[in-house]
Coordinates of C-alpha atoms in Angstrom, one line a residue:
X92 CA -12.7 -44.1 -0.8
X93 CA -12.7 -43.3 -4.6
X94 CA -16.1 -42.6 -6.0
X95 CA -16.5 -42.4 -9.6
X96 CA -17.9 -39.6 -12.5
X97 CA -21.4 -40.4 -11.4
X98 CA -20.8 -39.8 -7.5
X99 CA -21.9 -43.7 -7.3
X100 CA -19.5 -45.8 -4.4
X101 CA -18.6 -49.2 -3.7
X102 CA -19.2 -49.8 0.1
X103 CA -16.6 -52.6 2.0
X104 CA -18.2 -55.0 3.7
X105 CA -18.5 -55.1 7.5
X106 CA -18.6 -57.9 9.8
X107 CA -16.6 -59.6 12.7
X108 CA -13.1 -59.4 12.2
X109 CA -13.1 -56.5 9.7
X110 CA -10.0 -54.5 11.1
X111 CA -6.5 -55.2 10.5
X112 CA -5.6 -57.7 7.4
X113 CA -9.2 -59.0 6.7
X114 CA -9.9 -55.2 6.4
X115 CA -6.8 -54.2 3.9
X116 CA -7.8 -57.2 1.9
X117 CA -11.3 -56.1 1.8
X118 CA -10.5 -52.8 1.3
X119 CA -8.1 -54.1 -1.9
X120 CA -11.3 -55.9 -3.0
X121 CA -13.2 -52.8 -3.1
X122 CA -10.8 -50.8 -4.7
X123 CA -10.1 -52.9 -7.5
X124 CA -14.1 -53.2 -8.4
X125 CA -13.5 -48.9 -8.0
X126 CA -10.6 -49.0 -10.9
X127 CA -12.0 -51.7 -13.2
X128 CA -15.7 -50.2 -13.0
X129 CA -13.8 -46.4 -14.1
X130 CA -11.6 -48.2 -16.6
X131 CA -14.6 -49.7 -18.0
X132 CA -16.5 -46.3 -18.2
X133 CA -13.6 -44.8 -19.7
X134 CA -13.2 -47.1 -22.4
X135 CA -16.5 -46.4 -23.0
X136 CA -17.4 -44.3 -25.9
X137 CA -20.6 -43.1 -25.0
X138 CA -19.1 -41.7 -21.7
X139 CA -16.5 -39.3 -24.6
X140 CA -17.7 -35.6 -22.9
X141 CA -17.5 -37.9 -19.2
X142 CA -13.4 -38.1 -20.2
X143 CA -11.7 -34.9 -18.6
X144 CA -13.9 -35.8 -15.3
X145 CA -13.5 -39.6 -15.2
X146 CA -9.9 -39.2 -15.7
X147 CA -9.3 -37.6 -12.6
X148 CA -11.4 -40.6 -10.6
X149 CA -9.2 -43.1 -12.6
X150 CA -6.1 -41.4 -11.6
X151 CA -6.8 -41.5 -8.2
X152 CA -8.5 -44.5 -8.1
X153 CA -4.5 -45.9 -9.6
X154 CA -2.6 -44.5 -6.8
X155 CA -5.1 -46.2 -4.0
X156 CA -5.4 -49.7 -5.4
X157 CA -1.0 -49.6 -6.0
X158 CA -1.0 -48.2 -2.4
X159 CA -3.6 -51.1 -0.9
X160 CA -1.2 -53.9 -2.8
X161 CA 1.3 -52.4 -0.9
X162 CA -0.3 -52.2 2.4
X163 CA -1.8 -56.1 2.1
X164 CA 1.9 -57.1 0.9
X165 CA 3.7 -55.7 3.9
X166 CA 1.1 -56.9 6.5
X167 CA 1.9 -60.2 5.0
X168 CA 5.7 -59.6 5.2
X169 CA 6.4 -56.6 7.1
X170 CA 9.8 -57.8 7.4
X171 CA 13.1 -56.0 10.1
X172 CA 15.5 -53.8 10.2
X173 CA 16.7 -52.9 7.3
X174 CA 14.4 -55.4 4.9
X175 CA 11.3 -53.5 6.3
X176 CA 12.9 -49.9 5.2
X177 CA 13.8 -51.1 2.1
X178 CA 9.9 -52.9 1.8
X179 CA 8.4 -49.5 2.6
X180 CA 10.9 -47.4 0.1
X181 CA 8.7 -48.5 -2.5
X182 CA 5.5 -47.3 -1.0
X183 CA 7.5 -44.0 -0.5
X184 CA 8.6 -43.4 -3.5
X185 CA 4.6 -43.7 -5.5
X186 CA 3.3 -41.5 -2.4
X187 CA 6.0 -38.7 -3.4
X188 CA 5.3 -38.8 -6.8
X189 CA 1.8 -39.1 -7.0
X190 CA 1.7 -36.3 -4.7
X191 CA 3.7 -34.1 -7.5
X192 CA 1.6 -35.1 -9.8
X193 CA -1.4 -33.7 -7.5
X194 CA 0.3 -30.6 -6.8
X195 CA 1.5 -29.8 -10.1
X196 CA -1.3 -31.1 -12.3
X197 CA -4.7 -33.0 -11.2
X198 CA -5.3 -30.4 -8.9
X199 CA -4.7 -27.6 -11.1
X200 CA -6.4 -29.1 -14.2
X201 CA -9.6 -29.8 -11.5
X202 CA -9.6 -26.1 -10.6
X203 CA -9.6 -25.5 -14.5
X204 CA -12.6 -28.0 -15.2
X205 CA -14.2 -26.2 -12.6
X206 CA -14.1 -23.0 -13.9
X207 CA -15.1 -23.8 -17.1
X208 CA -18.9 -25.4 -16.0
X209 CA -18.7 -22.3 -12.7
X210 CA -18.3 -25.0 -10.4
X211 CA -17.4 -23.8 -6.6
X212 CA -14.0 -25.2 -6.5
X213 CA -10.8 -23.0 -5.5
X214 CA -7.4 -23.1 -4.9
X215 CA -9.0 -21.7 -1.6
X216 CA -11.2 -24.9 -0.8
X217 CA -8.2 -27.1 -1.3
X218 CA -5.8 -25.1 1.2
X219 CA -8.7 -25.2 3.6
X220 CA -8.7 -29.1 3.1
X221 CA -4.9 -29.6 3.2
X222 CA -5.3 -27.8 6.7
X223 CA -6.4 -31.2 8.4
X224 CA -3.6 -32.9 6.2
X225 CA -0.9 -31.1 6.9
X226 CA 1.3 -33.3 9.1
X227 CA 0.9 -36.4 6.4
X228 CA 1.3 -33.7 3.2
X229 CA 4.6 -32.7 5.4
X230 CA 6.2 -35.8 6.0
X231 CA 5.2 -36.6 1.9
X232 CA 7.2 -33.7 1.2
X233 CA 10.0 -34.5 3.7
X234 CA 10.3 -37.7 2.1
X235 CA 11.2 -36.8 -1.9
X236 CA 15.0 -36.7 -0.7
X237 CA 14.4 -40.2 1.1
X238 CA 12.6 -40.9 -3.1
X239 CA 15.3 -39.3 -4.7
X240 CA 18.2 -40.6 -3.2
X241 CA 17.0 -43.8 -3.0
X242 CA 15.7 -44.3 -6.4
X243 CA 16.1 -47.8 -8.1
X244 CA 18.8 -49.5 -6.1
X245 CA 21.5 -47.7 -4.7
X246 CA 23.4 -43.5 -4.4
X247 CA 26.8 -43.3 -4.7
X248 CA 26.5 -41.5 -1.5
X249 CA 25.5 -45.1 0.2
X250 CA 26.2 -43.7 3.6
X251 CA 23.6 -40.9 3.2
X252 CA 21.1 -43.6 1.6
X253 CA 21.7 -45.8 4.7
X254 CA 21.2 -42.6 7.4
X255 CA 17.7 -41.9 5.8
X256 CA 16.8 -45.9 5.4
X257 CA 17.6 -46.2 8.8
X258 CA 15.4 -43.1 9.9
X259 CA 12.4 -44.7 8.7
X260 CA 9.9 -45.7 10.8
X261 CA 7.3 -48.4 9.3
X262 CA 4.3 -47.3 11.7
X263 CA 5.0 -43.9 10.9
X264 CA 5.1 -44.8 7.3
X265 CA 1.7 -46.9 7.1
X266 CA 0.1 -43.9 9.3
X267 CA 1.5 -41.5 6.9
X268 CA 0.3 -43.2 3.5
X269 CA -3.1 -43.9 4.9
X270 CA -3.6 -40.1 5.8
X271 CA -2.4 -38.9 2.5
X272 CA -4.8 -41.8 0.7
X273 CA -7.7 -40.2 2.8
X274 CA -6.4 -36.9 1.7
X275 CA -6.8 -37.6 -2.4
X276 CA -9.7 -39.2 -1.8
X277 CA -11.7 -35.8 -0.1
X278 CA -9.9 -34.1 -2.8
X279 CA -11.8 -35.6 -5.4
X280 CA -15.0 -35.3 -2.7
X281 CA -14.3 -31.8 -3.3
X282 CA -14.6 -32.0 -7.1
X283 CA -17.1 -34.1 -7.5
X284 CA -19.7 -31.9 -5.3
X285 CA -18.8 -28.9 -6.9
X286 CA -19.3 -30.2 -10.4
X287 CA -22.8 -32.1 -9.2
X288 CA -23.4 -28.7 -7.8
X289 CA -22.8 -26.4 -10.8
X290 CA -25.1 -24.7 -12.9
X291 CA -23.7 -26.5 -16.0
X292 CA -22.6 -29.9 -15.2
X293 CA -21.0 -30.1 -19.3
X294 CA -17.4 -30.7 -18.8

């Protein structure tokens, strides 16, 4: 679950039947009140010095509502065969990038933040956390050939693009894209108790 700047959370509501799609759509609920409450806090010009640290919650708080759309669609419609490969490719193909974009930057440019206000956040405290990830940040990274070969429609190579479509597994996909979602979201847990824990809490 995304929490915002503040460390405040929007709780789903429980009650009879909250598992499976009543869940997901409750879940998309929340998550939408999460990204329009940090758009609006963004937008906001009194929250200016907020912006390097709000950013990050936004970011994330992106990727989770996409992926929840995604989910809610494909409980709806999981479709067969080959239509249910081709309905999770796109899910696929945001996890892999967003988890570049992780890797190579928001994780990075947390670590820096840190720093700056002497937060307690390391490279070190994210390994140890990607230690109970590691199977879903694995299959993530198994799947960028699945992303790149499959990008937009077709590969010349369609026989290739059909062997890894057909390889696909839609529980192990779902399984997969919830871990990583979970994963993001303690990776911002991280961040967001080091920086209310700092001496200086001035981005």
């Amino acid at each position: 679950m995304v929490q915002d700047g503040s460390g405040e959370q929007h709780q789903a509501r429980q009650g009879d039947g909250g598992t499976g799609k009543r869940g997901t759509s409750q879940l998309l609920d929340v998550l939408e009140a999460n990204l329009n409450d940090l758009y609006g806090k963004c937008r906001n010009l009194q929250n200016h010095d907020l912006l390097p640290k709000l950013g990050f919650f936004l970011q994330v708080s992106m990727f989770h509502y996409e992926m929840a759309r995604e989910l809610v669609s494909l409980e709806a419609n999981p479709g067969s065969g080959l239509a249910q490969a081709l309905a999770v490719k796109g899910m696929i193909r945001r996890t892999v990038e967003f988890g570049k974009h992780l890797r190579n930057a928001l994780i990075p440019q947390m670590c820096q933040l840190a720093a700056h206000v002497s937060a307690d956040l390391s490279r070190q405290n994210i390994r140890e956390l990607r230690r109970g990830f590691k199977p879903e940040i694995a299959q993530v990274l198994r799947w960028e050939r699945i992303a790149n070969k499959t990008a937009g429609y077709y590969d010349s190579d369609a026989t290739t693009v059909m062997s890894l479509l057909d390889g696909l597994s839609y529980e192990q996909v779902v399984e997969t894209v919830q871990g990583f979602i979970r994963y993001t979201g303690n990776v911002l847990s991280l961040f967001s108790i080091a920086l209310n824990e700092a001496p200086s809490k001035s981005p």
